[in-house]
């Protein structure tokens, strides 16, 4: 277990329910805010270049119970910095469009680490300049599970005073409890777990905090109420993060590039049905701002 994660006192189970893609569209923002108001979601990571960034910032100021982090985008999106400042990371049309293309370039050493740090810093700083406190960072498509992204991301976060980072690796118990994922995705998530030990060492040296692992990565796109109940029933004591993508499937969502459309409403309904305070649960919901060393 990572020495810098915060395992619950007295053997309790603590869960951060974090929605990615805050700021993507107004419908995504609405679902996140409704779930937070209902007590079923504690945290969200904000996209600095999302089309609904400004409305997300305004809402987060009003709804102060929502813990806000920065969802750093390095693939399949637009950068904050001009492309001529980050020529190995982005072109005039934006970042590489697929995770596969990004990882291939990363492995070949074709992406400059200083450019990753600069762009990550710019995205975090944009969220901070809105007046919001950035409690943590994660990355779109979990690119920071790779050491060549993790190291510059940690440097950017530490320099800007961000205290926590997502542990993007799903534990074995959660993989076993997720029965609805496609075989190919299960193999991908399982294979990527080989990077976990290096991640722990690197985060420990950085001084940032993290959790004991991420739940729901394998279930992305298939997270319904039955799957969520199975995950909660299997969850051992510790501090975990549930990664989710709630939203509304509306005209704005149809206009952005994402594979998650109808599934966002299914996730919204599942979170509301299973995690609202009206439902009895031994799981304590917290935010990243409650992690301690």
Coordinates of C-alpha atoms in Angstrom, one line a residue:
X1 CA 0.0 0.0 0.0
X2 CA 1.3 3.5 -0.9
X3 CA 2.7 5.2 2.2
X4 CA 1.3 8.5 1.1
X5 CA -2.3 7.2 0.7
X6 CA -4.7 7.9 3.5
X7 CA -6.1 4.6 4.7
X8 CA -9.2 5.1 6.8
X9 CA -8.9 5.1 10.6
X10 CA -10.4 2.2 12.5
X11 CA -10.5 0.1 9.3
X12 CA -13.2 2.2 7.7
X13 CA -13.8 2.4 3.9
X14 CA -13.5 5.9 2.4
X15 CA -14.5 6.7 -1.1
X16 CA -13.9 9.7 -3.3
X17 CA -16.6 9.8 -6.0
X18 CA -14.9 11.9 -8.7
X19 CA -16.5 12.9 -12.0
X20 CA -14.2 13.5 -14.9
X21 CA -14.9 16.0 -17.8
X22 CA -16.3 18.8 -15.7
X23 CA -16.5 21.7 -18.1
X24 CA -17.0 19.5 -21.2
X25 CA -20.6 20.6 -21.8
X26 CA -23.4 22.3 -19.8
X27 CA -25.2 18.9 -19.6
X28 CA -22.2 17.2 -18.1
X29 CA -21.9 20.1 -15.6
X30 CA -25.5 19.9 -14.7
X31 CA -25.3 16.2 -13.9
X32 CA -22.2 16.7 -11.8
X33 CA -23.8 19.5 -9.8
X34 CA -27.0 17.6 -9.3
X35 CA -25.2 14.6 -8.0
X36 CA -23.1 16.7 -5.7
X37 CA -26.2 18.5 -4.3
X38 CA -27.8 15.1 -3.7
X39 CA -24.8 13.9 -1.7
X40 CA -23.8 11.2 -4.3
X41 CA -20.7 12.8 -5.7
X42 CA -17.9 14.6 -3.9
X43 CA -15.4 15.7 -6.5
X44 CA -14.9 16.6 -10.1
X45 CA -11.9 17.4 -12.3
X46 CA -12.2 20.4 -14.5
X47 CA -11.1 20.6 -18.1
X48 CA -9.2 23.8 -18.7
X49 CA -10.2 24.0 -22.4
X50 CA -13.7 22.5 -22.1
X51 CA -16.4 24.4 -24.0
X52 CA -18.4 24.8 -20.8
X53 CA -15.4 25.8 -18.6
X54 CA -16.7 29.2 -17.6
X55 CA -20.1 27.9 -16.5
X56 CA -18.4 25.1 -14.5
X57 CA -16.3 27.7 -12.7
X58 CA -19.3 29.8 -11.9
X59 CA -21.2 26.8 -10.6
X60 CA -18.3 25.6 -8.5
X61 CA -18.1 29.0 -6.7
X62 CA -21.8 28.7 -5.9
X63 CA -21.8 25.0 -4.9
X64 CA -18.8 25.0 -2.5
X65 CA -19.4 21.4 -1.4
X66 CA -17.8 20.2 -4.7
X67 CA -14.1 19.5 -4.5
X68 CA -12.5 20.6 -7.8
X69 CA -9.3 19.3 -9.4
X70 CA -7.8 19.7 -12.9
X71 CA -8.4 17.1 -15.6
X72 CA -5.2 17.5 -17.6
X73 CA -5.7 16.8 -21.3
X74 CA -2.7 15.7 -23.4
X75 CA -4.5 13.7 -26.0
X76 CA -7.8 14.1 -28.0
X77 CA -8.3 17.8 -27.3
X78 CA -6.9 21.3 -27.5
X79 CA -4.0 22.7 -25.5
X80 CA -3.9 25.9 -23.5
X81 CA -0.4 26.8 -24.9
X82 CA 0.1 27.8 -28.6
X83 CA 1.3 24.7 -30.5
X84 CA 4.6 26.4 -31.4
X85 CA 5.5 26.3 -27.7
X86 CA 4.8 22.5 -27.5
X87 CA 5.7 21.2 -31.0
X88 CA 6.3 17.6 -30.0
X89 CA 3.0 17.5 -28.1
X90 CA 0.6 19.3 -30.3
X91 CA 0.0 20.6 -33.8
X92 CA -2.1 23.5 -35.0
X93 CA -5.1 21.2 -35.0
X94 CA -4.5 20.1 -31.4
X95 CA -3.2 17.0 -29.5
X96 CA -2.8 13.6 -31.1
X97 CA -6.4 12.3 -31.6
X98 CA -6.0 8.8 -30.1
X99 CA -4.4 7.4 -27.0
X100 CA -2.6 4.8 -29.2
X101 CA -0.9 7.5 -31.3
X102 CA 0.1 9.3 -28.1
X103 CA 1.5 6.2 -26.4
X104 CA 3.4 5.2 -29.5
X105 CA 5.1 8.6 -29.7
X106 CA 5.8 8.6 -26.0
X107 CA 7.5 5.2 -26.1
X108 CA 9.6 6.3 -29.1
X109 CA 10.8 9.3 -27.1
X110 CA 9.1 11.7 -29.6
X111 CA 7.4 13.8 -26.9
X112 CA 9.5 16.3 -24.9
X113 CA 8.9 16.0 -21.1
X114 CA 9.4 19.7 -20.7
X115 CA 6.5 20.3 -23.0
X116 CA 4.2 18.0 -21.0
X117 CA 5.2 19.9 -17.8
X118 CA 4.6 23.3 -19.5
X119 CA 1.2 22.3 -20.8
X120 CA 0.1 20.7 -17.6
X121 CA 1.2 23.8 -15.7
X122 CA -0.7 26.0 -18.1
X123 CA -3.9 24.0 -17.6
X124 CA -3.6 23.8 -13.8
X125 CA -2.8 27.6 -13.7
X126 CA -5.9 28.4 -15.8
X127 CA -8.2 26.6 -13.3
X128 CA -6.4 28.3 -10.4
X129 CA -6.6 31.8 -12.1
X130 CA -10.4 31.4 -12.1
X131 CA -10.1 31.6 -8.3
X132 CA -10.8 28.0 -7.6
X133 CA -8.5 25.9 -5.4
X134 CA -7.2 22.9 -7.3
X135 CA -7.2 20.0 -4.8
X136 CA -5.8 17.3 -7.2
X137 CA -4.9 16.4 -10.7
X138 CA -5.7 13.5 -13.0
X139 CA -5.4 13.1 -16.8
X140 CA -7.7 12.5 -19.7
X141 CA -7.5 8.8 -20.6
X142 CA -5.2 8.2 -17.6
X143 CA -2.0 9.1 -19.5
X144 CA -0.1 9.7 -16.3
X145 CA 0.0 6.0 -15.6
X146 CA 3.1 6.1 -17.9
X147 CA 6.2 7.3 -16.2
X148 CA 7.1 9.7 -19.0
X149 CA 3.9 11.6 -18.3
X150 CA 3.8 11.1 -14.5
X151 CA 7.1 12.7 -13.8
X152 CA 6.5 16.1 -15.5
X153 CA 2.9 16.1 -14.3
X154 CA 4.1 15.7 -10.7
X155 CA 6.6 18.5 -11.2
X156 CA 3.9 20.8 -12.5
X157 CA 1.5 20.0 -9.7
X158 CA 4.1 20.4 -7.0
X159 CA 5.3 23.7 -8.4
X160 CA 1.7 25.1 -8.3
X161 CA 0.9 23.8 -4.9
X162 CA -1.4 21.0 -5.8
X163 CA -1.4 18.4 -3.0
X164 CA -2.9 15.2 -4.6
X165 CA -2.9 13.1 -7.7
X166 CA -5.1 10.2 -8.9
X167 CA -3.8 6.7 -8.5
X168 CA -5.2 5.4 -11.9
X169 CA -4.6 1.7 -11.3
X170 CA -7.5 -0.5 -10.5
X171 CA -7.0 -3.1 -7.8
X172 CA -7.6 -6.8 -8.4
X173 CA -10.7 -7.0 -6.2
X174 CA -12.4 -4.3 -8.3
X175 CA -11.5 -6.0 -11.6
X176 CA -13.0 -9.2 -10.3
X177 CA -16.2 -7.3 -9.2
X178 CA -16.6 -5.7 -12.7
X179 CA -18.4 -8.3 -14.8
X180 CA -19.7 -6.3 -17.7
X181 CA -16.5 -5.0 -19.4
X182 CA -15.4 -6.2 -22.8
X183 CA -12.6 -8.8 -22.8
X184 CA -10.2 -6.5 -24.7
X185 CA -10.6 -3.6 -22.3
X186 CA -10.1 -6.0 -19.3
X187 CA -6.8 -7.2 -20.8
X188 CA -5.7 -3.6 -21.4
X189 CA -6.5 -2.5 -17.8
X190 CA -4.9 -5.6 -16.3
X191 CA -1.7 -5.3 -18.4
X192 CA -1.3 -1.6 -17.4
X193 CA -1.2 -2.7 -13.8
X194 CA 2.4 -3.6 -14.4
X195 CA 3.2 0.2 -14.1
X196 CA 1.6 0.5 -10.6
X197 CA 4.7 -0.2 -8.5
X198 CA 6.8 2.4 -10.3
X199 CA 3.9 4.9 -10.0
X200 CA 3.9 4.4 -6.2
X201 CA 7.6 5.0 -5.9
X202 CA 7.5 8.1 -8.0
X203 CA 4.6 9.6 -6.2
X204 CA 6.1 8.8 -2.8
X205 CA 9.3 10.7 -3.8
X206 CA 7.3 13.7 -5.0
X207 CA 5.5 14.2 -1.7
X208 CA 2.0 14.4 -3.3
X209 CA -0.8 12.3 -1.8
X210 CA -2.9 9.7 -3.5
X211 CA -5.4 6.9 -2.8
X212 CA -5.1 3.2 -2.6
X213 CA -6.4 2.8 -6.1
X214 CA -9.1 3.8 -8.7
X215 CA -12.4 1.9 -9.0
X216 CA -14.5 2.0 -12.1
X217 CA -11.8 2.4 -14.7
X218 CA -12.6 -1.0 -16.2
X219 CA -16.3 -0.2 -16.0
X220 CA -16.0 3.1 -17.9
X221 CA -19.0 3.1 -20.3
X222 CA -20.7 0.2 -18.6
X223 CA -21.1 1.5 -15.0
X224 CA -24.7 0.9 -14.1
X225 CA -26.4 0.5 -10.7
X226 CA -25.8 -3.3 -10.5
X227 CA -22.1 -2.9 -11.2
X228 CA -21.8 -0.1 -8.7
X229 CA -23.4 -2.2 -6.0
X230 CA -21.1 -5.1 -6.7
X231 CA -18.1 -2.8 -6.4
X232 CA -19.3 -1.3 -3.1
X233 CA -20.0 -4.8 -1.7
X234 CA -16.5 -6.0 -2.6
X235 CA -14.7 -2.8 -1.4
X236 CA -12.2 -3.5 1.4
X237 CA -11.1 -1.0 4.0
X238 CA -8.9 1.8 2.6
X239 CA -9.3 5.0 0.7
X240 CA -10.4 4.6 -2.9
X241 CA -11.5 6.8 -5.8
X242 CA -14.5 5.9 -8.0
X243 CA -13.8 7.3 -11.4
X244 CA -17.1 8.2 -13.2
X245 CA -18.4 10.2 -16.2
X246 CA -22.0 11.3 -15.5
X247 CA -23.8 13.7 -17.8
X248 CA -26.8 14.3 -20.0
X249 CA -26.9 13.1 -23.6
X250 CA -28.0 16.3 -25.3
X251 CA -27.2 18.3 -28.4
X252 CA -24.0 19.8 -26.9
X253 CA -22.6 16.3 -26.1
X254 CA -23.4 15.2 -29.6
X255 CA -21.1 18.0 -30.8
X256 CA -18.0 17.0 -29.0
X257 CA -15.6 14.0 -29.6
X258 CA -16.3 11.4 -26.9
X259 CA -17.3 7.7 -27.0
X260 CA -19.3 8.2 -23.7
X261 CA -22.8 9.4 -24.6
X262 CA -25.8 7.3 -23.5
X263 CA -23.6 5.8 -20.7
X264 CA -23.3 9.2 -19.0
X265 CA -27.0 9.2 -18.1
X266 CA -26.8 5.6 -17.0
X267 CA -24.0 6.5 -14.7
X268 CA -25.8 9.5 -13.3
X269 CA -28.8 7.4 -12.5
X270 CA -26.6 4.7 -10.9
X271 CA -24.8 7.1 -8.6
X272 CA -28.1 8.7 -7.5
X273 CA -29.7 5.3 -6.8
X274 CA -26.8 3.8 -5.0
X275 CA -24.8 6.5 -3.3
X276 CA -27.3 9.1 -2.2
X277 CA -27.5 9.5 1.7
X278 CA -30.9 7.8 1.7
X279 CA -29.2 4.5 0.9
X280 CA -27.5 2.7 3.8
X281 CA -23.8 2.2 3.2
X282 CA -20.7 1.6 5.3
X283 CA -18.7 3.7 2.8
X284 CA -17.7 7.2 3.9
X285 CA -17.7 9.7 1.0
X286 CA -14.9 12.2 1.1
X287 CA -13.1 14.6 -1.3
X288 CA -9.4 14.7 -2.3
X289 CA -9.1 17.7 0.0
X290 CA -9.5 15.3 2.9
X291 CA -6.5 13.2 2.1
X292 CA -3.7 13.4 4.7
X293 CA -0.1 12.3 4.9

